[in-house]
mmCIF file of C-alpha atoms in Angstrom:
data_model
loop_
_atom_site.group_PDB
_atom_site.id
_atom_site.type_symbol
_atom_site.label_atom_id
_atom_site.label_comp_id
_atom_site.label_asym_id
_atom_site.label_seq_id
_atom_site.Cartn_x
_atom_site.Cartn_y
_atom_site.Cartn_z
ATOM 1 C CA UNK A 1 91.519 75.185 -70.048
ATOM 2 C CA UNK A 2 90.850 73.792 -66.278
ATOM 3 C CA UNK A 3 87.339 75.796 -65.765
ATOM 4 C CA UNK A 4 86.602 78.774 -63.148
ATOM 5 C CA UNK A 5 89.141 78.668 -60.174
ATOM 6 C CA UNK A 6 88.716 80.070 -56.624
ATOM 7 C CA UNK A 7 90.759 79.959 -53.896
ATOM 8 C CA UNK A 8 90.706 79.221 -51.125
ATOM 9 C CA UNK A 9 87.693 76.921 -50.829
ATOM 10 C CA UNK A 10 86.569 77.259 -47.124
ATOM 11 C CA UNK A 11 88.163 80.206 -45.308
ATOM 12 C CA UNK A 12 87.233 80.380 -41.285
ATOM 13 C CA UNK A 13 87.447 84.050 -40.044
ATOM 14 C CA UNK A 14 86.811 85.883 -36.678
ATOM 15 C CA UNK A 15 84.591 88.538 -36.667
ATOM 16 C CA UNK A 16 86.187 91.917 -37.561
ATOM 17 C CA UNK A 17 88.806 90.436 -39.447
ATOM 18 C CA UNK A 18 89.668 91.199 -43.375
ATOM 19 C CA UNK A 19 89.040 88.399 -46.056
ATOM 20 C CA UNK A 20 90.031 88.217 -49.791
ATOM 21 C CA UNK A 21 89.006 85.843 -52.284
ATOM 22 C CA UNK A 22 90.206 85.088 -55.859
ATOM 23 C CA UNK A 23 88.782 83.741 -58.888
ATOM 24 C CA UNK A 24 90.349 82.772 -62.529
ATOM 25 C CA UNK A 25 88.162 82.929 -65.009
ATOM 26 C CA UNK A 26 88.351 80.798 -67.720
ATOM 27 C CA UNK A 27 91.137 82.350 -70.114
ATOM 28 C CA UNK A 28 89.626 84.961 -72.423
ATOM 29 C CA UNK A 29 86.403 85.233 -70.840
ATOM 30 C CA UNK A 30 85.895 89.016 -70.425
ATOM 31 C CA UNK A 31 82.831 88.776 -67.932
ATOM 32 C CA UNK A 32 83.221 88.123 -64.894
ATOM 33 C CA UNK A 33 80.348 87.781 -62.099
ATOM 34 C CA UNK A 34 80.240 87.626 -57.787
ATOM 35 C CA UNK A 35 77.330 86.209 -56.600
ATOM 36 C CA UNK A 36 76.771 85.196 -52.804
ATOM 37 C CA UNK A 37 74.682 82.184 -51.703
ATOM 38 C CA UNK A 38 73.468 81.891 -47.964
ATOM 39 C CA UNK A 39 72.104 78.248 -46.867
ATOM 40 C CA UNK A 40 69.003 76.900 -48.445
ATOM 41 C CA UNK A 41 68.929 79.707 -50.847
ATOM 42 C CA UNK A 42 69.928 80.654 -54.449
ATOM 43 C CA UNK A 43 72.631 82.919 -55.503
ATOM 44 C CA UNK A 44 72.144 86.469 -55.332
ATOM 45 C CA UNK A 45 74.210 88.860 -57.716
ATOM 46 C CA UNK A 46 77.136 91.040 -56.581
ATOM 47 C CA UNK A 47 78.886 92.456 -59.002
ATOM 48 C CA UNK A 48 79.813 92.033 -62.760
ATOM 49 C CA UNK A 49 83.002 93.067 -64.552
ATOM 50 C CA UNK A 50 83.926 94.041 -68.222
ATOM 51 C CA UNK A 51 87.355 93.050 -68.360
ATOM 52 C CA UNK A 52 88.629 95.259 -66.037
ATOM 53 C CA UNK A 53 85.564 97.707 -65.625
ATOM 54 C CA UNK A 54 83.357 97.222 -62.968
ATOM 55 C CA UNK A 55 80.314 97.881 -64.912
ATOM 56 C CA UNK A 56 77.418 96.944 -62.605
ATOM 57 C CA UNK A 57 77.191 96.509 -58.167
ATOM 58 C CA UNK A 58 74.069 95.337 -56.116
ATOM 59 C CA UNK A 59 72.961 97.386 -53.096
ATOM 60 C CA UNK A 60 73.983 93.632 -51.282
ATOM 61 C CA UNK A 61 77.729 95.248 -51.903
ATOM 62 C CA UNK A 62 78.054 97.259 -48.620
ATOM 63 C CA UNK A 63 80.874 99.616 -48.247
ATOM 64 C CA UNK A 64 82.749 96.920 -46.336
ATOM 65 C CA UNK A 65 82.915 94.962 -49.764
ATOM 66 C CA UNK A 66 85.170 95.657 -52.758
ATOM 67 C CA UNK A 67 85.796 93.847 -55.899
ATOM 68 C CA UNK A 68 88.469 94.153 -58.173
ATOM 69 C CA UNK A 69 90.113 92.970 -61.692
ATOM 70 C CA UNK A 70 92.813 94.613 -62.262
ATOM 71 C CA UNK A 71 94.101 93.601 -65.268
ATOM 72 C CA UNK A 72 90.961 91.867 -66.821
ATOM 73 C CA UNK A 73 92.500 88.473 -65.794
ATOM 74 C CA UNK A 74 91.697 87.402 -62.193
ATOM 75 C CA UNK A 75 89.197 88.722 -59.556
ATOM 76 C CA UNK A 76 89.369 89.559 -55.805
ATOM 77 C CA UNK A 77 86.692 90.183 -53.528
ATOM 78 C CA UNK A 78 87.912 91.645 -50.296
ATOM 79 C CA UNK A 79 85.249 91.754 -47.229
ATOM 80 C CA UNK A 80 86.432 94.300 -44.769
ATOM 81 C CA UNK A 81 85.542 93.943 -40.924
ATOM 82 C CA UNK A 82 83.232 90.922 -41.348
ATOM 83 C CA UNK A 83 80.136 89.812 -39.876
ATOM 84 C CA UNK A 84 78.823 86.654 -39.181
ATOM 85 C CA UNK A 85 75.922 87.522 -41.853
ATOM 86 C CA UNK A 86 78.615 87.565 -44.004
ATOM 87 C CA UNK A 87 78.847 83.348 -43.738
ATOM 88 C CA UNK A 88 78.114 82.086 -47.203
ATOM 89 C CA UNK A 89 79.404 80.542 -50.289
ATOM 90 C CA UNK A 90 80.939 83.258 -52.760
ATOM 91 C CA UNK A 91 80.449 82.004 -56.572
ATOM 92 C CA UNK A 92 82.196 83.371 -58.999
ATOM 93 C CA UNK A 93 81.373 83.027 -62.619
ATOM 94 C CA UNK A 94 82.741 84.093 -66.215
ATOM 95 C CA UNK A 95 81.513 84.161 -69.543
ATOM 96 C CA UNK A 96 82.599 85.378 -73.026
ATOM 97 C CA UNK A 97 80.840 88.375 -74.841
ATOM 98 C CA UNK A 98 80.178 85.697 -77.564
ATOM 99 C CA UNK A 99 77.975 83.554 -75.652
ATOM 100 C CA UNK A 100 77.454 85.712 -72.629
ATOM 101 C CA UNK A 101 74.314 83.662 -71.796
ATOM 102 C CA UNK A 102 76.695 80.795 -71.214
ATOM 103 C CA UNK A 103 78.083 81.586 -67.469
ATOM 104 C CA UNK A 104 80.532 79.201 -65.938
ATOM 105 C CA UNK A 105 80.685 79.249 -62.323
ATOM 106 C CA UNK A 106 83.493 77.918 -60.097
ATOM 107 C CA UNK A 107 83.285 75.723 -57.182
ATOM 108 C CA UNK A 108 82.893 78.649 -54.301
ATOM 109 C CA UNK A 109 84.786 79.689 -51.966
ATOM 110 C CA UNK A 110 82.648 78.966 -48.234
ATOM 111 C CA UNK A 111 83.241 81.742 -45.810
ATOM 112 C CA UNK A 112 82.304 80.911 -42.277
ATOM 113 C CA UNK A 113 82.510 83.951 -39.889
ATOM 114 C CA UNK A 114 82.617 82.492 -36.046
ATOM 115 C CA UNK B 1 61.756 93.028 -60.007
ATOM 116 C CA UNK B 2 61.874 89.579 -61.030
ATOM 117 C CA UNK B 3 60.895 86.811 -58.539
ATOM 118 C CA UNK B 4 61.890 83.198 -59.300
ATOM 119 C CA UNK B 5 60.077 80.399 -57.231
ATOM 120 C CA UNK B 6 60.806 76.687 -57.085
ATOM 121 C CA UNK B 7 58.420 74.373 -55.993
ATOM 122 C CA UNK B 8 58.760 71.712 -54.086
ATOM 123 C CA UNK B 9 61.206 72.883 -51.446
ATOM 124 C CA UNK B 10 62.341 69.205 -51.251
ATOM 125 C CA UNK B 11 61.410 65.914 -53.036
ATOM 126 C CA UNK B 12 62.577 62.489 -52.197
ATOM 127 C CA UNK B 13 61.348 59.459 -54.614
ATOM 128 C CA UNK B 14 62.484 56.106 -55.568
ATOM 129 C CA UNK B 15 64.644 55.038 -57.425
ATOM 130 C CA UNK B 16 63.326 54.635 -61.473
ATOM 131 C CA UNK B 17 60.427 56.846 -61.009
ATOM 132 C CA UNK B 18 59.948 60.159 -63.475
ATOM 133 C CA UNK B 19 59.431 63.131 -61.826
ATOM 134 C CA UNK B 20 58.960 67.335 -62.622
ATOM 135 C CA UNK B 21 60.487 70.013 -60.937
ATOM 136 C CA UNK B 22 58.295 73.356 -60.811
ATOM 137 C CA UNK B 23 59.841 76.893 -61.598
ATOM 138 C CA UNK B 24 57.782 80.261 -61.889
ATOM 139 C CA UNK B 25 58.808 83.618 -62.790
ATOM 140 C CA UNK B 26 56.694 86.809 -62.335
ATOM 141 C CA UNK B 27 58.475 88.795 -64.822
ATOM 142 C CA UNK B 28 57.911 87.058 -68.648
ATOM 143 C CA UNK B 29 60.550 89.644 -70.462
ATOM 144 C CA UNK B 30 63.553 87.101 -69.806
ATOM 145 C CA UNK B 31 66.235 86.426 -72.260
ATOM 146 C CA UNK B 32 66.402 82.724 -71.362
ATOM 147 C CA UNK B 33 65.692 80.149 -68.422
ATOM 148 C CA UNK B 34 68.346 78.405 -67.036
ATOM 149 C CA UNK B 35 68.372 74.525 -65.227
ATOM 150 C CA UNK B 36 71.640 73.990 -63.069
ATOM 151 C CA UNK B 37 72.226 71.075 -60.473
ATOM 152 C CA UNK B 38 74.468 71.939 -57.363
ATOM 153 C CA UNK B 39 75.876 69.192 -55.193
ATOM 154 C CA UNK B 40 76.519 69.802 -51.560
ATOM 155 C CA UNK B 41 79.124 72.387 -51.022
ATOM 156 C CA UNK B 42 80.099 72.733 -54.975
ATOM 157 C CA UNK B 43 79.271 75.418 -57.268
ATOM 158 C CA UNK B 44 76.731 75.124 -60.207
ATOM 159 C CA UNK B 45 76.419 73.081 -63.370
ATOM 160 C CA UNK B 46 74.725 74.191 -66.119
ATOM 161 C CA UNK B 47 71.929 71.320 -67.158
ATOM 162 C CA UNK B 48 69.927 73.406 -69.654
ATOM 163 C CA UNK B 49 69.402 76.913 -71.207
ATOM 164 C CA UNK B 50 66.229 77.542 -73.290
ATOM 165 C CA UNK B 51 66.290 80.846 -74.908
ATOM 166 C CA UNK B 52 62.969 82.756 -74.540
ATOM 167 C CA UNK B 53 61.507 81.855 -78.575
ATOM 168 C CA UNK B 54 62.163 77.858 -77.615
ATOM 169 C CA UNK B 55 59.573 75.915 -75.643
ATOM 170 C CA UNK B 56 61.563 72.932 -74.421
ATOM 171 C CA UNK B 57 65.112 71.645 -74.740
ATOM 172 C CA UNK B 58 66.355 68.084 -73.890
ATOM 173 C CA UNK B 59 69.394 66.487 -72.895
ATOM 174 C CA UNK B 60 69.855 62.684 -72.119
ATOM 175 C CA UNK B 61 67.081 62.271 -69.584
ATOM 176 C CA UNK B 62 66.163 65.379 -68.689
ATOM 177 C CA UNK B 63 63.980 67.739 -70.729
ATOM 178 C CA UNK B 64 63.059 71.426 -69.845
ATOM 179 C CA UNK B 65 59.828 72.807 -71.057
ATOM 180 C CA UNK B 66 59.350 77.037 -70.774
ATOM 181 C CA UNK B 67 55.972 78.896 -70.972
ATOM 182 C CA UNK B 68 56.680 82.707 -70.546
ATOM 183 C CA UNK B 69 52.752 83.592 -71.126
ATOM 184 C CA UNK B 70 51.834 81.522 -67.795
ATOM 185 C CA UNK B 71 55.693 82.487 -66.426
ATOM 186 C CA UNK B 72 56.627 78.766 -65.618
ATOM 187 C CA UNK B 73 59.258 76.381 -66.274
ATOM 188 C CA UNK B 74 59.611 72.508 -65.409
ATOM 189 C CA UNK B 75 62.278 70.270 -65.521
ATOM 190 C CA UNK B 76 61.117 66.493 -66.334
ATOM 191 C CA UNK B 77 63.661 63.660 -65.108
ATOM 192 C CA UNK B 78 62.991 60.312 -66.501
ATOM 193 C CA UNK B 79 63.548 57.215 -64.910
ATOM 194 C CA UNK B 80 65.771 58.664 -61.875
ATOM 195 C CA UNK B 81 68.938 57.483 -60.216
ATOM 196 C CA UNK B 82 70.440 57.445 -56.873
ATOM 197 C CA UNK B 83 73.031 59.655 -58.753
ATOM 198 C CA UNK B 84 70.331 62.433 -59.538
ATOM 199 C CA UNK B 85 70.431 63.295 -56.076
ATOM 200 C CA UNK B 86 71.208 66.624 -55.804
ATOM 201 C CA UNK B 87 69.734 70.390 -55.311
ATOM 202 C CA UNK B 88 68.510 71.683 -58.831
ATOM 203 C CA UNK B 89 68.134 75.430 -59.184
ATOM 204 C CA UNK B 90 66.147 77.257 -62.100
ATOM 205 C CA UNK B 91 67.464 81.128 -63.194
ATOM 206 C CA UNK B 92 66.026 83.631 -65.368
ATOM 207 C CA UNK B 93 68.456 85.551 -67.082
ATOM 208 C CA UNK B 94 67.429 88.907 -68.495
ATOM 209 C CA UNK B 95 68.586 91.310 -71.298
ATOM 210 C CA UNK B 96 71.544 92.299 -69.672
ATOM 211 C CA UNK B 97 73.022 88.658 -69.040
ATOM 212 C CA UNK B 98 71.930 88.957 -65.497
ATOM 213 C CA UNK B 99 70.472 85.513 -63.688
ATOM 214 C CA UNK B 100 67.961 85.543 -60.955
ATOM 215 C CA UNK B 101 67.849 82.353 -59.067
ATOM 216 C CA UNK B 102 64.815 80.364 -57.655
ATOM 217 C CA UNK B 103 65.643 79.238 -54.147
ATOM 218 C CA UNK B 104 65.989 75.269 -55.479
ATOM 219 C CA UNK B 105 64.419 71.626 -54.984
ATOM 220 C CA UNK B 106 66.278 69.506 -52.923
ATOM 221 C CA UNK B 107 66.308 66.242 -54.640
ATOM 222 C CA UNK B 108 66.816 62.632 -53.244
ATOM 223 C CA UNK B 109 66.316 59.788 -55.086
ATOM 224 C CA UNK B 110 65.870 56.547 -52.600
ATOM 225 C CA UNK B 111 67.944 53.293 -54.078
#
């Protein structure tokens, strides 16, 4: 297993454009998390999936943000009408139901909105 | 609402020194306390996980302690090396397996 994979690693976009990130969790991991990390801060929780069901969303996840995990495997995070304040590292993590406390993180997607 | 604080925000020490990083949390009802390492522009690597019933965990030159009553955890790094330079983050986990993070301590080990 190659671990949690995120693509792209870097994304530069103009303000107002839509962007989509992808996360491939460790195979057979039921739980998938998205976090956002701004410079000099720790990650902040965005949303959580149990298989294909999105069970929790942070209030940080505004209407411009949407996340999906259609088949309970990979997940996508889309940001519509990007703003400069969306510039951050977007981290994905996964864990199994049997060892839910042990989350494995991807290398993240760094978004820069210009 | 849980708040996690890490002090200091940055630390620079000569190679070979032992050092302690501090983490405090406001709500003692934690499931566990975890320490992670983050290298520039990269994701997070788990270092140590201390269950709420435990007092400490050790891995190689790293030792993490947990005192729930005082809301504190420390990460002790023995015989520091330049390769230890990174940002160290602590996070508390609640019973829903959600992590609440500190802002991290940026550690520089000078050769």
